[in-house]
mmCIF file of C-alpha atoms in Angstrom:
data_model
loop_
_atom_site.group_PDB
_atom_site.id
_atom_site.type_symbol
_atom_site.label_atom_id
_atom_site.label_comp_id
_atom_site.label_asym_id
_atom_site.label_seq_id
_atom_site.Cartn_x
_atom_site.Cartn_y
_atom_site.Cartn_z
ATOM 1 C CA UNK A 1 -10.441 -9.459 -11.424
ATOM 2 C CA UNK A 2 -12.017 -6.003 -11.302
ATOM 3 C CA UNK A 3 -15.243 -6.478 -9.279
ATOM 4 C CA UNK A 4 -18.011 -4.269 -10.579
ATOM 5 C CA UNK A 5 -20.750 -2.515 -8.576
ATOM 6 C CA UNK A 6 -23.568 -4.644 -7.096
ATOM 7 C CA UNK A 7 -21.729 -7.929 -7.209
ATOM 8 C CA UNK A 8 -21.578 -7.872 -3.432
ATOM 9 C CA UNK A 9 -24.173 -6.605 -1.018
ATOM 10 C CA UNK A 10 -23.719 -3.327 0.915
ATOM 11 C CA UNK A 11 -22.513 -4.894 4.229
ATOM 12 C CA UNK A 12 -19.887 -6.991 2.436
ATOM 13 C CA UNK A 13 -18.698 -4.030 0.391
ATOM 14 C CA UNK A 14 -18.510 -1.878 3.449
ATOM 15 C CA UNK A 15 -16.482 -4.535 5.318
ATOM 16 C CA UNK A 16 -13.998 -4.858 2.485
ATOM 17 C CA UNK A 17 -13.855 -1.045 2.289
ATOM 18 C CA UNK A 18 -12.935 -0.962 5.974
ATOM 19 C CA UNK A 19 -10.202 -3.666 5.409
ATOM 20 C CA UNK A 20 -8.871 -1.647 2.467
ATOM 21 C CA UNK A 21 -8.774 1.575 4.422
ATOM 22 C CA UNK A 22 -6.898 -0.035 7.256
ATOM 23 C CA UNK A 23 -4.410 -1.690 4.943
ATOM 24 C CA UNK A 24 -3.764 1.545 2.975
ATOM 25 C CA UNK A 25 -3.431 3.521 6.159
ATOM 26 C CA UNK A 26 -0.873 1.111 7.515
ATOM 27 C CA UNK A 27 1.054 1.223 4.125
ATOM 28 C CA UNK A 28 0.975 5.026 4.339
ATOM 29 C CA UNK A 29 2.626 4.847 7.764
ATOM 30 C CA UNK A 30 5.231 2.337 6.757
ATOM 31 C CA UNK A 31 6.074 3.533 3.175
ATOM 32 C CA UNK A 32 8.055 6.693 4.091
ATOM 33 C CA UNK A 33 10.714 4.515 5.692
ATOM 34 C CA UNK A 34 11.024 2.445 2.505
ATOM 35 C CA UNK A 35 11.136 5.306 -0.037
ATOM 36 C CA UNK A 36 14.502 6.936 -0.876
ATOM 37 C CA UNK A 37 15.910 8.709 -3.866
ATOM 38 C CA UNK A 38 16.336 5.331 -5.656
ATOM 39 C CA UNK A 39 12.905 3.775 -4.867
ATOM 40 C CA UNK A 40 10.627 6.768 -5.342
ATOM 41 C CA UNK A 41 11.071 7.116 -9.102
ATOM 42 C CA UNK A 42 10.854 3.312 -9.564
ATOM 43 C CA UNK A 43 7.635 3.348 -7.629
ATOM 44 C CA UNK A 44 6.106 5.768 -10.137
ATOM 45 C CA UNK A 45 7.333 3.652 -13.019
ATOM 46 C CA UNK A 46 5.919 0.482 -11.462
ATOM 47 C CA UNK A 47 2.494 2.070 -11.005
ATOM 48 C CA UNK A 48 2.534 3.328 -14.574
ATOM 49 C CA UNK A 49 3.550 -0.145 -15.862
ATOM 50 C CA UNK A 50 0.894 -1.975 -13.896
ATOM 51 C CA UNK A 51 -1.749 0.502 -15.006
ATOM 52 C CA UNK A 52 -0.849 0.021 -18.668
ATOM 53 C CA UNK A 53 -0.465 -3.688 -18.356
ATOM 54 C CA UNK A 54 -3.869 -4.080 -16.669
ATOM 55 C CA UNK A 55 -5.510 -2.445 -19.662
ATOM 56 C CA UNK A 56 -4.241 -5.310 -21.871
ATOM 57 C CA UNK A 57 -6.207 -8.529 -21.632
ATOM 58 C CA UNK A 58 -4.924 -11.918 -22.838
ATOM 59 C CA UNK A 59 -7.333 -14.797 -23.808
ATOM 60 C CA UNK A 60 -7.590 -17.709 -21.376
ATOM 61 C CA UNK A 61 -10.347 -20.077 -22.656
ATOM 62 C CA UNK A 62 -14.052 -20.207 -23.268
ATOM 63 C CA UNK A 63 -14.180 -16.597 -24.369
ATOM 64 C CA UNK A 64 -12.682 -15.382 -21.048
ATOM 65 C CA UNK A 65 -9.637 -13.190 -20.562
ATOM 66 C CA UNK A 66 -7.281 -12.168 -17.905
ATOM 67 C CA UNK A 67 -4.896 -9.352 -17.098
ATOM 68 C CA UNK A 68 -1.848 -8.690 -14.966
ATOM 69 C CA UNK A 69 -2.526 -8.174 -11.248
ATOM 70 C CA UNK A 70 0.844 -6.705 -10.700
ATOM 71 C CA UNK A 71 0.929 -7.143 -6.929
ATOM 72 C CA UNK A 72 3.794 -9.483 -6.698
ATOM 73 C CA UNK A 73 5.703 -7.626 -9.386
ATOM 74 C CA UNK A 74 5.473 -4.355 -7.479
ATOM 75 C CA UNK A 75 6.252 -5.915 -4.159
ATOM 76 C CA UNK A 76 9.504 -7.455 -5.445
ATOM 77 C CA UNK A 77 10.608 -4.207 -7.119
ATOM 78 C CA UNK A 78 9.679 -1.577 -4.479
ATOM 79 C CA UNK A 79 8.631 -3.521 -1.404
ATOM 80 C CA UNK A 80 5.180 -4.627 -0.241
ATOM 81 C CA UNK A 81 4.225 -1.432 1.597
ATOM 82 C CA UNK A 82 4.958 0.811 -1.370
ATOM 83 C CA UNK A 83 3.410 -1.738 -3.644
ATOM 84 C CA UNK A 84 0.253 -1.592 -1.782
ATOM 85 C CA UNK A 85 -0.052 2.059 -2.424
ATOM 86 C CA UNK A 86 1.020 1.661 -6.091
ATOM 87 C CA UNK A 87 -1.722 -0.789 -6.811
ATOM 88 C CA UNK A 88 -4.311 1.199 -4.892
ATOM 89 C CA UNK A 89 -3.544 4.292 -6.920
ATOM 90 C CA UNK A 90 -3.883 2.222 -10.141
ATOM 91 C CA UNK A 91 -7.252 0.857 -9.029
ATOM 92 C CA UNK A 92 -8.510 4.240 -7.959
ATOM 93 C CA UNK A 93 -7.558 5.896 -11.312
ATOM 94 C CA UNK A 94 -9.129 2.986 -13.218
ATOM 95 C CA UNK A 95 -12.380 3.198 -11.272
ATOM 96 C CA UNK A 96 -12.686 6.986 -11.525
ATOM 97 C CA UNK A 97 -11.479 7.555 -15.128
ATOM 98 C CA UNK A 98 -12.203 4.304 -16.935
ATOM 99 C CA UNK A 99 -15.026 2.790 -14.895
ATOM 100 C CA UNK A 100 -12.974 -0.282 -14.657
ATOM 101 C CA UNK A 101 -14.365 -1.726 -11.399
ATOM 102 C CA UNK A 102 -17.161 -0.124 -9.540
ATOM 103 C CA UNK A 103 -16.770 2.751 -7.093
ATOM 104 C CA UNK A 104 -18.721 0.976 -4.442
ATOM 105 C CA UNK A 105 -16.545 -2.094 -5.051
ATOM 106 C CA UNK A 106 -13.310 -0.097 -4.856
ATOM 107 C CA UNK A 107 -12.691 -1.389 -1.283
ATOM 108 C CA UNK A 108 -13.156 -4.978 -2.618
ATOM 109 C CA UNK A 109 -10.784 -4.510 -5.435
ATOM 110 C CA UNK A 110 -8.181 -2.875 -3.249
ATOM 111 C CA UNK A 111 -8.487 -5.709 -0.746
ATOM 112 C CA UNK A 112 -8.166 -8.422 -3.456
ATOM 113 C CA UNK A 113 -5.341 -6.881 -5.512
ATOM 114 C CA UNK A 114 -3.535 -4.282 -3.401
ATOM 115 C CA UNK A 115 -3.623 -6.345 -0.213
ATOM 116 C CA UNK A 116 -4.123 -10.041 -0.943
ATOM 117 C CA UNK A 117 -2.305 -9.923 -4.313
ATOM 118 C CA UNK A 118 0.644 -7.878 -2.972
ATOM 119 C CA UNK A 119 1.143 -9.672 0.339
ATOM 120 C CA UNK A 120 0.501 -13.161 -0.773
ATOM 121 C CA UNK A 121 2.935 -12.544 -3.650
ATOM 122 C CA UNK A 122 5.543 -11.068 -1.321
ATOM 123 C CA UNK A 123 5.327 -13.784 1.345
ATOM 124 C CA UNK A 124 5.620 -16.621 -1.201
ATOM 125 C CA UNK A 125 8.406 -14.746 -2.990
ATOM 126 C CA UNK A 126 10.403 -14.426 0.269
ATOM 127 C CA UNK A 127 9.882 -18.096 1.136
ATOM 128 C CA UNK A 128 10.827 -19.184 -2.432
ATOM 129 C CA UNK A 129 13.892 -16.921 -2.334
ATOM 130 C CA UNK A 130 15.118 -18.525 0.833
ATOM 131 C CA UNK A 131 14.915 -21.982 -0.732
ATOM 132 C CA UNK A 132 16.650 -21.014 -3.913
ATOM 133 C CA UNK A 133 20.349 -20.444 -4.298
ATOM 134 C CA UNK A 134 21.397 -16.947 -3.130
ATOM 135 C CA UNK A 135 22.252 -15.409 -6.489
ATOM 136 C CA UNK A 136 20.597 -12.761 -8.780
ATOM 137 C CA UNK A 137 19.122 -15.456 -11.154
ATOM 138 C CA UNK A 138 16.992 -16.809 -8.351
ATOM 139 C CA UNK A 139 15.144 -13.450 -7.824
ATOM 140 C CA UNK A 140 13.040 -13.631 -11.069
ATOM 141 C CA UNK A 141 12.210 -17.310 -10.405
ATOM 142 C CA UNK A 142 11.074 -16.515 -6.832
ATOM 143 C CA UNK A 143 9.085 -13.545 -8.127
ATOM 144 C CA UNK A 144 7.352 -15.698 -10.719
ATOM 145 C CA UNK A 145 6.435 -18.249 -8.082
ATOM 146 C CA UNK A 146 4.971 -15.544 -5.858
ATOM 147 C CA UNK A 147 3.096 -13.946 -8.682
ATOM 148 C CA UNK A 148 1.628 -17.304 -9.706
ATOM 149 C CA UNK A 149 0.419 -18.033 -6.085
ATOM 150 C CA UNK A 150 -1.072 -14.586 -5.602
ATOM 151 C CA UNK A 151 -3.610 -14.926 -8.425
ATOM 152 C CA UNK A 152 -5.603 -18.013 -7.280
ATOM 153 C CA UNK A 153 -5.409 -16.887 -3.684
ATOM 154 C CA UNK A 154 -7.071 -13.632 -4.616
ATOM 155 C CA UNK A 155 -9.688 -15.695 -6.556
ATOM 156 C CA UNK A 156 -10.315 -17.831 -3.439
ATOM 157 C CA UNK A 157 -10.855 -14.777 -1.282
ATOM 158 C CA UNK A 158 -13.304 -13.320 -3.871
ATOM 159 C CA UNK A 159 -15.212 -16.552 -3.850
ATOM 160 C CA UNK A 160 -15.429 -16.477 -0.132
ATOM 161 C CA UNK A 161 -16.724 -12.827 -0.172
ATOM 162 C CA UNK A 162 -19.333 -13.831 -2.741
ATOM 163 C CA UNK A 163 -20.475 -16.726 -0.643
ATOM 164 C CA UNK A 164 -20.986 -14.301 2.213
ATOM 165 C CA UNK A 165 -22.466 -11.403 0.366
ATOM 166 C CA UNK A 166 -23.015 -12.212 -3.271
ATOM 167 C CA UNK A 167 -26.107 -10.749 -4.913
ATOM 168 C CA UNK A 168 -26.640 -13.538 -7.560
ATOM 169 C CA UNK A 169 -28.043 -17.081 -6.882
ATOM 170 C CA UNK A 170 -24.777 -18.856 -7.749
ATOM 171 C CA UNK A 171 -23.686 -22.080 -6.052
ATOM 172 C CA UNK A 172 -20.654 -21.378 -3.890
ATOM 173 C CA UNK A 173 -18.829 -24.594 -4.692
ATOM 174 C CA UNK A 174 -19.270 -24.121 -8.389
ATOM 175 C CA UNK A 175 -18.102 -20.509 -8.195
ATOM 176 C CA UNK A 176 -15.054 -21.444 -6.125
ATOM 177 C CA UNK A 177 -14.131 -24.184 -8.657
ATOM 178 C CA UNK A 178 -14.531 -21.888 -11.619
ATOM 179 C CA UNK A 179 -12.642 -19.013 -10.118
ATOM 180 C CA UNK A 180 -9.639 -21.149 -9.064
ATOM 181 C CA UNK A 181 -9.605 -23.086 -12.281
ATOM 182 C CA UNK A 182 -9.499 -19.948 -14.510
ATOM 183 C CA UNK A 183 -7.209 -18.031 -12.247
ATOM 184 C CA UNK A 184 -4.647 -20.824 -12.156
ATOM 185 C CA UNK A 185 -4.364 -20.293 -15.888
ATOM 186 C CA UNK A 186 -4.191 -16.560 -15.486
ATOM 187 C CA UNK A 187 -1.592 -17.064 -12.779
ATOM 188 C CA UNK A 188 0.704 -18.656 -15.390
ATOM 189 C CA UNK A 189 0.589 -15.444 -17.465
ATOM 190 C CA UNK A 190 1.102 -13.489 -14.276
ATOM 191 C CA UNK A 191 4.142 -15.555 -13.494
ATOM 192 C CA UNK A 192 5.707 -15.186 -16.867
ATOM 193 C CA UNK A 193 5.242 -11.437 -17.108
ATOM 194 C CA UNK A 194 6.552 -10.949 -13.612
ATOM 195 C CA UNK A 195 9.592 -13.183 -14.116
ATOM 196 C CA UNK A 196 10.536 -11.424 -17.278
ATOM 197 C CA UNK A 197 10.173 -7.911 -15.950
ATOM 198 C CA UNK A 198 12.062 -8.679 -12.725
ATOM 199 C CA UNK A 199 14.758 -10.484 -14.716
ATOM 200 C CA UNK A 200 15.147 -7.422 -16.912
ATOM 201 C CA UNK A 201 15.499 -4.999 -13.927
ATOM 202 C CA UNK A 202 17.770 -7.349 -11.998
ATOM 203 C CA UNK A 203 20.008 -7.726 -15.086
ATOM 204 C CA UNK A 204 20.493 -4.028 -15.362
ATOM 205 C CA UNK A 205 20.091 -2.505 -11.932
ATOM 206 C CA UNK A 206 19.828 -5.140 -9.198
ATOM 207 C CA UNK A 207 20.391 -2.466 -6.621
ATOM 208 C CA UNK A 208 17.007 -1.069 -7.463
ATOM 209 C CA UNK A 209 15.094 -4.184 -6.708
ATOM 210 C CA UNK A 210 13.870 -4.418 -3.082
ATOM 211 C CA UNK A 211 13.623 -8.160 -3.304
ATOM 212 C CA UNK A 212 17.376 -8.435 -4.089
ATOM 213 C CA UNK A 213 18.652 -6.186 -1.294
ATOM 214 C CA UNK A 214 20.239 -9.178 0.501
ATOM 215 C CA UNK A 215 22.344 -9.779 -2.530
ATOM 216 C CA UNK A 216 23.360 -6.233 -3.518
ATOM 217 C CA UNK A 217 24.226 -5.295 0.079
ATOM 218 C CA UNK A 218 26.134 -8.576 0.646
ATOM 219 C CA UNK A 219 24.342 -9.342 3.875
ATOM 220 C CA UNK A 220 22.565 -12.327 5.113
ATOM 221 C CA UNK A 221 18.887 -12.915 4.208
ATOM 222 C CA UNK A 222 17.457 -12.172 7.590
ATOM 223 C CA UNK A 223 14.621 -9.911 6.354
ATOM 224 C CA UNK A 224 11.327 -10.525 8.170
ATOM 225 C CA UNK A 225 8.579 -11.768 5.866
ATOM 226 C CA UNK A 226 5.814 -9.472 6.933
ATOM 227 C CA UNK A 227 7.811 -6.394 7.960
ATOM 228 C CA UNK A 228 9.573 -5.422 4.754
#
């Protein structure tokens, strides 16, 4: 879902840029309290993995393709605040070095993937985790559910932005239907990849997984949805 330049008009791009700046600034303030000697190296590995995975596209249908968002995956592994920064760095490098996503649309892409993708994925993950049995095997399942939900939600937000400031004469209802339909399929791939990666890490080092803290520390799951 890399939005290129000129898909949205200037006011809409500026507005999403403002949202992105505010979200990243808040993440910069909150991330230091989340990072420690265990999480910092993992954050770098997560950003590297998401960067590499986003360069690989998988076919969906009708000649279209999708790629990993990585927001929910990053949030489960290193927490949503750090994940916001990881995905933002990935998008910035992609835009500057590979021209993947326009520079004027960078704020839009950060809003869609580093904010909507990360936080929808995290909130749904936490809710799913609370409904599932409190055991390590539930973490990859909850992560997959969060990952699946994050993709069509980001598509809906993009469709809404295009209805407000799109530069092409496309019917809003048709665009929304197309975006949600294709991204539900892409969400399946997102869920599979996220579940497999989280399962692998939980199986080896559950203590490194931010989303499994309540299990590895032996405490109750009282973590606030939006704070951590």
